[in-house]
Amino acid sequence: DAEVRREVLYSLGSIIAGLEVPHCHVHLVPIRTEADLDFSRADGSPDPDRLDDDAERIRAALRAAGRTEVADA
């Protein structure tokens, strides 16, 4: 649907991080501006059900775009 496409078509920001122990991981973040990469702006207590719903909508949009490698939850 249009709402899913709008969310998937944001710009994609990336952050490579690894501060506490010797490792690194990559954050891929849908952004509108560079300010969206500021972790201090993140919701510290996101609703788990909303996260699950958002993840499923993104998986569905990727599958609809022909991405067959998308894993199930």
Short mmCIF file of N, CA and C in Angstrom, two decimals:
data_model
loop_
_atom_site.label_atom_id
_atom_site.label_comp_id
_atom_site.label_asym_id
_atom_site.label_seq_id
_atom_site.Cartn_x
_atom_site.Cartn_y
_atom_site.Cartn_z
N ASP A 1 0.83 -1.18 0.00
CA ASP A 1 0.00 0.00 0.00
C ASP A 1 0.88 1.25 0.00
N ALA A 2 0.28 2.39 -0.22
CA ALA A 2 1.05 3.64 -0.36
C ALA A 2 1.83 3.97 0.90
N GLU A 3 1.25 3.70 2.07
CA GLU A 3 1.94 4.02 3.32
C GLU A 3 3.22 3.19 3.46
N VAL A 4 3.14 1.91 3.14
CA VAL A 4 4.33 1.05 3.21
C VAL A 4 5.37 1.55 2.22
N ARG A 5 4.98 1.84 1.00
CA ARG A 5 5.94 2.32 0.00
C ARG A 5 6.62 3.60 0.47
N ARG A 6 5.85 4.50 1.06
CA ARG A 6 6.42 5.76 1.53
C ARG A 6 7.49 5.48 2.58
N GLU A 7 7.22 4.56 3.50
CA GLU A 7 8.19 4.25 4.54
C GLU A 7 9.42 3.56 3.97
N VAL A 8 9.23 2.65 3.03
CA VAL A 8 10.35 1.94 2.46
C VAL A 8 11.20 2.86 1.60
N LEU A 9 10.62 3.89 1.00
CA LEU A 9 11.34 4.75 0.08
C LEU A 9 12.02 5.95 0.75
N TYR A 10 12.05 5.98 2.08
CA TYR A 10 12.85 7.02 2.74
C TYR A 10 14.29 6.87 2.28
N SER A 11 15.10 7.85 2.55
CA SER A 11 16.53 7.68 2.36
C SER A 11 17.01 6.67 3.40
N LEU A 12 18.11 6.06 3.12
CA LEU A 12 18.65 5.06 4.03
C LEU A 12 19.94 5.60 4.63
N GLY A 13 19.96 5.70 5.96
CA GLY A 13 21.17 6.10 6.66
C GLY A 13 21.83 4.86 7.22
N SER A 14 23.14 4.91 7.37
CA SER A 14 23.84 3.77 7.97
C SER A 14 24.84 4.28 9.00
N ILE A 15 24.97 3.50 10.06
CA ILE A 15 25.93 3.80 11.11
C ILE A 15 26.65 2.50 11.43
N ILE A 16 27.96 2.53 11.45
CA ILE A 16 28.75 1.39 11.91
C ILE A 16 29.19 1.71 13.32
N ALA A 17 28.81 0.83 14.27
CA ALA A 17 29.07 1.11 15.68
C ALA A 17 29.67 -0.11 16.35
N GLY A 18 30.38 0.13 17.42
CA GLY A 18 30.94 -0.93 18.24
C GLY A 18 31.75 -0.31 19.35
N LEU A 19 31.09 0.03 20.43
CA LEU A 19 31.76 0.80 21.48
C LEU A 19 32.08 0.00 22.73
N GLU A 20 31.19 -0.89 23.16
CA GLU A 20 31.35 -1.53 24.46
C GLU A 20 32.37 -2.66 24.46
N VAL A 21 32.39 -3.46 23.41
CA VAL A 21 33.33 -4.59 23.29
C VAL A 21 33.92 -4.56 21.89
N PRO A 22 35.04 -5.24 21.67
CA PRO A 22 35.65 -5.19 20.33
C PRO A 22 34.80 -5.92 19.29
N HIS A 23 33.96 -5.21 18.63
CA HIS A 23 33.10 -5.72 17.57
C HIS A 23 32.52 -4.51 16.84
N CYS A 24 31.78 -4.76 15.80
CA CYS A 24 31.01 -3.68 15.19
C CYS A 24 29.75 -4.28 14.58
N HIS A 25 28.78 -3.46 14.44
CA HIS A 25 27.55 -3.84 13.77
C HIS A 25 27.04 -2.64 12.99
N VAL A 26 26.16 -2.91 12.07
CA VAL A 26 25.68 -1.87 11.17
C VAL A 26 24.21 -1.59 11.48
N HIS A 27 23.89 -0.32 11.66
CA HIS A 27 22.51 0.12 11.80
C HIS A 27 22.08 0.67 10.44
N LEU A 28 20.99 0.18 9.91
CA LEU A 28 20.38 0.74 8.70
C LEU A 28 19.09 1.41 9.14
N VAL A 29 19.00 2.72 8.90
CA VAL A 29 17.93 3.52 9.47
C VAL A 29 17.21 4.29 8.37
N PRO A 30 15.87 4.14 8.28
CA PRO A 30 15.14 5.00 7.33
C PRO A 30 15.17 6.44 7.86
N ILE A 31 15.60 7.35 7.02
CA ILE A 31 15.75 8.74 7.46
C ILE A 31 15.13 9.70 6.45
N ARG A 32 14.78 10.86 6.96
CA ARG A 32 14.37 11.98 6.10
C ARG A 32 15.48 13.02 6.04
N THR A 33 16.18 13.20 7.18
CA THR A 33 17.30 14.14 7.25
C THR A 33 18.41 13.49 8.08
N GLU A 34 19.61 14.05 8.03
CA GLU A 34 20.71 13.51 8.83
C GLU A 34 20.42 13.54 10.32
N ALA A 35 19.58 14.46 10.77
CA ALA A 35 19.23 14.53 12.19
C ALA A 35 18.56 13.25 12.66
N ASP A 36 17.94 12.50 11.76
CA ASP A 36 17.29 11.24 12.13
C ASP A 36 18.30 10.17 12.55
N LEU A 37 19.58 10.40 12.31
CA LEU A 37 20.61 9.45 12.73
C LEU A 37 21.08 9.69 14.16
N ASP A 38 20.56 10.69 14.81
CA ASP A 38 20.95 11.02 16.19
C ASP A 38 20.24 10.07 17.15
N PHE A 39 20.98 9.15 17.77
CA PHE A 39 20.39 8.15 18.66
C PHE A 39 19.66 8.78 19.85
N SER A 40 20.01 9.99 20.22
CA SER A 40 19.31 10.62 21.35
C SER A 40 17.86 10.93 21.02
N ARG A 41 17.52 10.92 19.74
CA ARG A 41 16.14 11.17 19.32
C ARG A 41 15.31 9.89 19.27
N ALA A 42 15.94 8.74 19.49
CA ALA A 42 15.24 7.45 19.39
C ALA A 42 14.26 7.28 20.54
N ASP A 43 13.19 6.56 20.27
CA ASP A 43 12.21 6.21 21.29
C ASP A 43 12.83 5.15 22.20
N GLY A 44 13.02 5.46 23.47
CA GLY A 44 13.63 4.54 24.41
C GLY A 44 12.74 3.41 24.85
N SER A 45 11.46 3.50 24.59
CA SER A 45 10.50 2.47 24.99
C SER A 45 9.49 2.22 23.87
N PRO A 46 9.96 1.72 22.73
CA PRO A 46 9.01 1.51 21.63
C PRO A 46 8.01 0.41 21.95
N ASP A 47 6.83 0.52 21.39
CA ASP A 47 5.78 -0.48 21.57
C ASP A 47 6.17 -1.73 20.77
N PRO A 48 6.38 -2.88 21.44
CA PRO A 48 6.79 -4.09 20.73
C PRO A 48 5.81 -4.52 19.64
N ASP A 49 4.52 -4.34 19.86
CA ASP A 49 3.54 -4.70 18.84
C ASP A 49 3.68 -3.82 17.61
N ARG A 50 3.95 -2.54 17.82
CA ARG A 50 4.13 -1.64 16.67
C ARG A 50 5.40 -2.01 15.90
N LEU A 51 6.47 -2.36 16.62
CA LEU A 51 7.69 -2.79 15.95
C LEU A 51 7.44 -4.04 15.10
N ASP A 52 6.71 -5.00 15.67
CA ASP A 52 6.38 -6.21 14.92
C ASP A 52 5.54 -5.89 13.69
N ASP A 53 4.54 -5.02 13.85
CA ASP A 53 3.70 -4.63 12.72
C ASP A 53 4.52 -3.92 11.64
N ASP A 54 5.38 -2.98 12.06
CA ASP A 54 6.22 -2.26 11.10
C ASP A 54 7.14 -3.22 10.35
N ALA A 55 7.74 -4.16 11.08
CA ALA A 55 8.65 -5.12 10.46
C ALA A 55 7.90 -5.97 9.44
N GLU A 56 6.71 -6.41 9.77
CA GLU A 56 5.94 -7.23 8.83
C GLU A 56 5.54 -6.43 7.60
N ARG A 57 5.18 -5.17 7.77
CA ARG A 57 4.83 -4.33 6.61
C ARG A 57 6.04 -4.13 5.71
N ILE A 58 7.21 -3.96 6.29
CA ILE A 58 8.42 -3.80 5.48
C ILE A 58 8.73 -5.11 4.74
N ARG A 59 8.63 -6.25 5.45
CA ARG A 59 8.86 -7.54 4.78
C ARG A 59 7.89 -7.74 3.63
N ALA A 60 6.61 -7.41 3.86
CA ALA A 60 5.60 -7.57 2.81
C ALA A 60 5.90 -6.68 1.61
N ALA A 61 6.33 -5.46 1.86
CA ALA A 61 6.65 -4.54 0.75
C ALA A 61 7.86 -5.05 -0.03
N LEU A 62 8.85 -5.58 0.67
CA LEU A 62 10.02 -6.12 -0.02
C LEU A 62 9.63 -7.33 -0.86
N ARG A 63 8.79 -8.21 -0.32
CA ARG A 63 8.33 -9.37 -1.08
C ARG A 63 7.53 -8.92 -2.30
N ALA A 64 6.66 -7.92 -2.13
CA ALA A 64 5.86 -7.40 -3.24
C ALA A 64 6.75 -6.82 -4.33
N ALA A 65 7.93 -6.36 -3.95
CA ALA A 65 8.88 -5.80 -4.91
C ALA A 65 9.74 -6.90 -5.54
N GLY A 66 9.41 -8.17 -5.21
CA GLY A 66 10.13 -9.28 -5.84
C GLY A 66 11.31 -9.82 -5.07
N ARG A 67 11.51 -9.35 -3.85
CA ARG A 67 12.65 -9.80 -3.04
C ARG A 67 12.30 -11.13 -2.37
N THR A 68 12.70 -12.22 -2.97
CA THR A 68 12.34 -13.55 -2.48
C THR A 68 13.19 -14.00 -1.29
N GLU A 69 14.29 -13.32 -1.03
CA GLU A 69 15.19 -13.73 0.05
C GLU A 69 14.77 -13.20 1.43
N VAL A 70 13.66 -12.47 1.51
CA VAL A 70 13.22 -11.89 2.77
C VAL A 70 12.80 -13.00 3.73
N ALA A 71 13.40 -13.01 4.92
CA ALA A 71 13.11 -14.06 5.90
C ALA A 71 11.80 -13.78 6.62
N ASP A 72 11.18 -14.85 7.11
CA ASP A 72 10.00 -14.72 7.96
C ASP A 72 10.43 -14.25 9.33
N ALA A 73 9.48 -13.73 10.10
CA ALA A 73 9.77 -13.25 11.45
C ALA A 73 10.20 -14.39 12.35
#
